[in-house]
Short mmCIF file of C-alpha atoms in Angstrom, two decimals:
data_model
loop_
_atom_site.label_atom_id
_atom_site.label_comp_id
_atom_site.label_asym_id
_atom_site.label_seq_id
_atom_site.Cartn_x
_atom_site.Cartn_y
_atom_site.Cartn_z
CA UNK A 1 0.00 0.00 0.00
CA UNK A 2 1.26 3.72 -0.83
CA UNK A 3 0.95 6.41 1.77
CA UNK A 4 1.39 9.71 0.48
CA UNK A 5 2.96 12.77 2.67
CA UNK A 6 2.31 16.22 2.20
CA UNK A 7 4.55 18.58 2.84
CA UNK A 8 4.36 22.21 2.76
CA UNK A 9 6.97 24.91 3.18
CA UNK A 10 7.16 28.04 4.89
CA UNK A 11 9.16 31.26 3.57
CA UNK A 12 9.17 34.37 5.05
CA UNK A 13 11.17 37.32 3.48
CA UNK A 14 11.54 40.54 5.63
CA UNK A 15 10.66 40.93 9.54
CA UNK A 16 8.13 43.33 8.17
CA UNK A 17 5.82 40.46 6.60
CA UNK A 18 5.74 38.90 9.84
CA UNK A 19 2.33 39.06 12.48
CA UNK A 20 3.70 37.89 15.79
CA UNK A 21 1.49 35.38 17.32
CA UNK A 22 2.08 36.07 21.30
CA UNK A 23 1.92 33.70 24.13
CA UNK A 24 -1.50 32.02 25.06
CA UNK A 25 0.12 32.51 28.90
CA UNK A 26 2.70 33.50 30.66
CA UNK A 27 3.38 30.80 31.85
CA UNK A 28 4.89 29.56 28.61
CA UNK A 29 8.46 30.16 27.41
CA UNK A 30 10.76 29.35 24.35
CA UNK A 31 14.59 28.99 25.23
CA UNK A 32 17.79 27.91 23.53
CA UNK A 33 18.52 24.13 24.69
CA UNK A 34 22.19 24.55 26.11
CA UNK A 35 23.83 22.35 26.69
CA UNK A 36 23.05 20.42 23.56
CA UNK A 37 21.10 17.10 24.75
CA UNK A 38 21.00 14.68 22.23
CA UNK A 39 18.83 12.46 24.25
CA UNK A 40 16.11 15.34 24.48
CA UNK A 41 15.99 15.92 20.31
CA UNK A 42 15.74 12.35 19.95
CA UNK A 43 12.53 11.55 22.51
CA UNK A 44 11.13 14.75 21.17
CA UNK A 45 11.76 13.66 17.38
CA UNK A 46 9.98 10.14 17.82
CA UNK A 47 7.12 11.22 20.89
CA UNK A 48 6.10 14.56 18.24
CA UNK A 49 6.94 12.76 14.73
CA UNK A 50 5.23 9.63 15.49
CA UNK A 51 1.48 11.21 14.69
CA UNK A 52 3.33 12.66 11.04
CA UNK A 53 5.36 9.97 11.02
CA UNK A 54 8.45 11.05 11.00
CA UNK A 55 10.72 8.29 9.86
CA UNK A 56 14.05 9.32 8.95
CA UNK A 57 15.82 9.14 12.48
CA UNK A 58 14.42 5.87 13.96
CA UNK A 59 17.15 4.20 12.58
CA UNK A 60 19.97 6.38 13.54
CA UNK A 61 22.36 5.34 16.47
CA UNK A 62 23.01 7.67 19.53
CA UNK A 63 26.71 8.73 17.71
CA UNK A 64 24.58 9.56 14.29
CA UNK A 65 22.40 12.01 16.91
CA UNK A 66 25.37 13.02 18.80
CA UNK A 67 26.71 14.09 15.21
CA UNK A 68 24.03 15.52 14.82
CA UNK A 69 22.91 18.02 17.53
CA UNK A 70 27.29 18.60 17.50
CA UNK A 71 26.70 20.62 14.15
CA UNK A 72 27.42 24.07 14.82
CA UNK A 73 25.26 25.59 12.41
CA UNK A 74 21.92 23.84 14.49
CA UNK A 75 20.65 25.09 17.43
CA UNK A 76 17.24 23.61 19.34
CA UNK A 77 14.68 25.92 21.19
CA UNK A 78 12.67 24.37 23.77
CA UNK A 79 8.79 25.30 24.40
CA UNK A 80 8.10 24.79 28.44
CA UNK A 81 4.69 25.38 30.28
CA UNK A 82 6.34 25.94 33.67
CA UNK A 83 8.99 23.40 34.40
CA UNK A 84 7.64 21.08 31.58
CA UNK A 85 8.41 20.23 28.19
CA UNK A 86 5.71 21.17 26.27
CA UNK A 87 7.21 21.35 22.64
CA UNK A 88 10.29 22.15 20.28
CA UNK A 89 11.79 23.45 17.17
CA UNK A 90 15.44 22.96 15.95
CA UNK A 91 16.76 25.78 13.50
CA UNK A 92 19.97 25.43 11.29
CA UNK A 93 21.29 28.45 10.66
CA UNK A 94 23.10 29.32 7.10
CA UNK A 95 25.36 32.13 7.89
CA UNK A 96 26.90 32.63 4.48
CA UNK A 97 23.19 33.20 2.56
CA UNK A 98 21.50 34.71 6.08
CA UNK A 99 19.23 32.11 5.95
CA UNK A 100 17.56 29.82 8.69
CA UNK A 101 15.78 26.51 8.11
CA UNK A 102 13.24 25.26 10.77
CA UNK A 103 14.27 21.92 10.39
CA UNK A 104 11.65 20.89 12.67
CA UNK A 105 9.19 21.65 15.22
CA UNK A 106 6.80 20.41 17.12
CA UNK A 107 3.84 19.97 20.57
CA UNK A 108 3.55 17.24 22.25
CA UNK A 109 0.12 15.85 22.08
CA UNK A 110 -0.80 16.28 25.65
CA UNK A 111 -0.34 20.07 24.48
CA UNK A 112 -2.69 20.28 21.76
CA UNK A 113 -5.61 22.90 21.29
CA UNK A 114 -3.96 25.23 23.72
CA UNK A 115 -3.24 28.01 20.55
CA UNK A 116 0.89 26.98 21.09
CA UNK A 117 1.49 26.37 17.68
CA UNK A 118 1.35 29.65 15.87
CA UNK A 119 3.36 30.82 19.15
CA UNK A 120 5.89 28.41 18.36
CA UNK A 121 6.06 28.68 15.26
CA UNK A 122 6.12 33.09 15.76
CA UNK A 123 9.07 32.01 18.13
CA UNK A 124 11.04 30.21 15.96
CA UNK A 125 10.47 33.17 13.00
CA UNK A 126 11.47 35.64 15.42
CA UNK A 127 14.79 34.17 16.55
CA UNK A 128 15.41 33.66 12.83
CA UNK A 129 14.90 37.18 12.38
CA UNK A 130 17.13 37.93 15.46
CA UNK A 131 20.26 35.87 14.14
CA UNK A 132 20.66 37.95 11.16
CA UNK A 133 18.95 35.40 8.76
CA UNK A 134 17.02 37.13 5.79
CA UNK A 135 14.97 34.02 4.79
CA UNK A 136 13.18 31.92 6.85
CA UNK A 137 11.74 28.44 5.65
#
């Protein structure tokens, strides 16, 4: 049996086409993830991707993640209600043509239908924005 995926892309141009979607509460925040954790991208990968099924990574190893979240050009952002992780987005950031790639991002399920996504999503635009990147997709 096929299964087809859509996939749609994002591109935004100039800060100025931008409408910032702002928090639902305060008691949400987005943060950089620092230290790396590779173990953290990897249970948020497969507990986030495996309602889009995500596929790609199941099969990597931990040194193929450690590789991974090691690249200096990628940086993950963590969404918390309070103390808990409520969601994610990992950007890779293309200095030499200002340009930023959500790679990917995400809500846990136990999140859903709280109006986080477009705040998320605003987040990760913003940062872009913030990092000198001209292009975001």
């Amino acid at each position: 049996m096929i299964k087809w995926i859509l996939r749609k892309f994002l591109e935004i141009k100039s800060f100025e086409e931008f409408n910032e979607v702002k928090s639902p509460s305060s008691d949400y925040e987005v943060k950089l993830l620092s230290p790396k954790d590779f173990q953290l991208n990897k249970f948020l990968y497969k507990n986030i991707g495996k309602k889009y099924r995500w596929v790609d990574r199941l099969l990597w190893t931990d040194q193929q993640w450690v590789n991974y979240i090691s690249d200096k050009k990628l940086f993950t952002y963590i969404l918390r209600y309070k103390e808990e992780i409520a969601g994610y987005f990992e950007l890779i950031l293309h200095k030499n043509s200002k340009e930023a790639e959500i790679a990917y991002f995400g809500i846990l399920e136990e999140y859903f239908g709280k109006k986080l996504g477009g705040f998320l999503l605003s987040e990760a635009i913003k940062v872009s924005f913030f990092q000198g990147s001209v292009r975001v997709w």
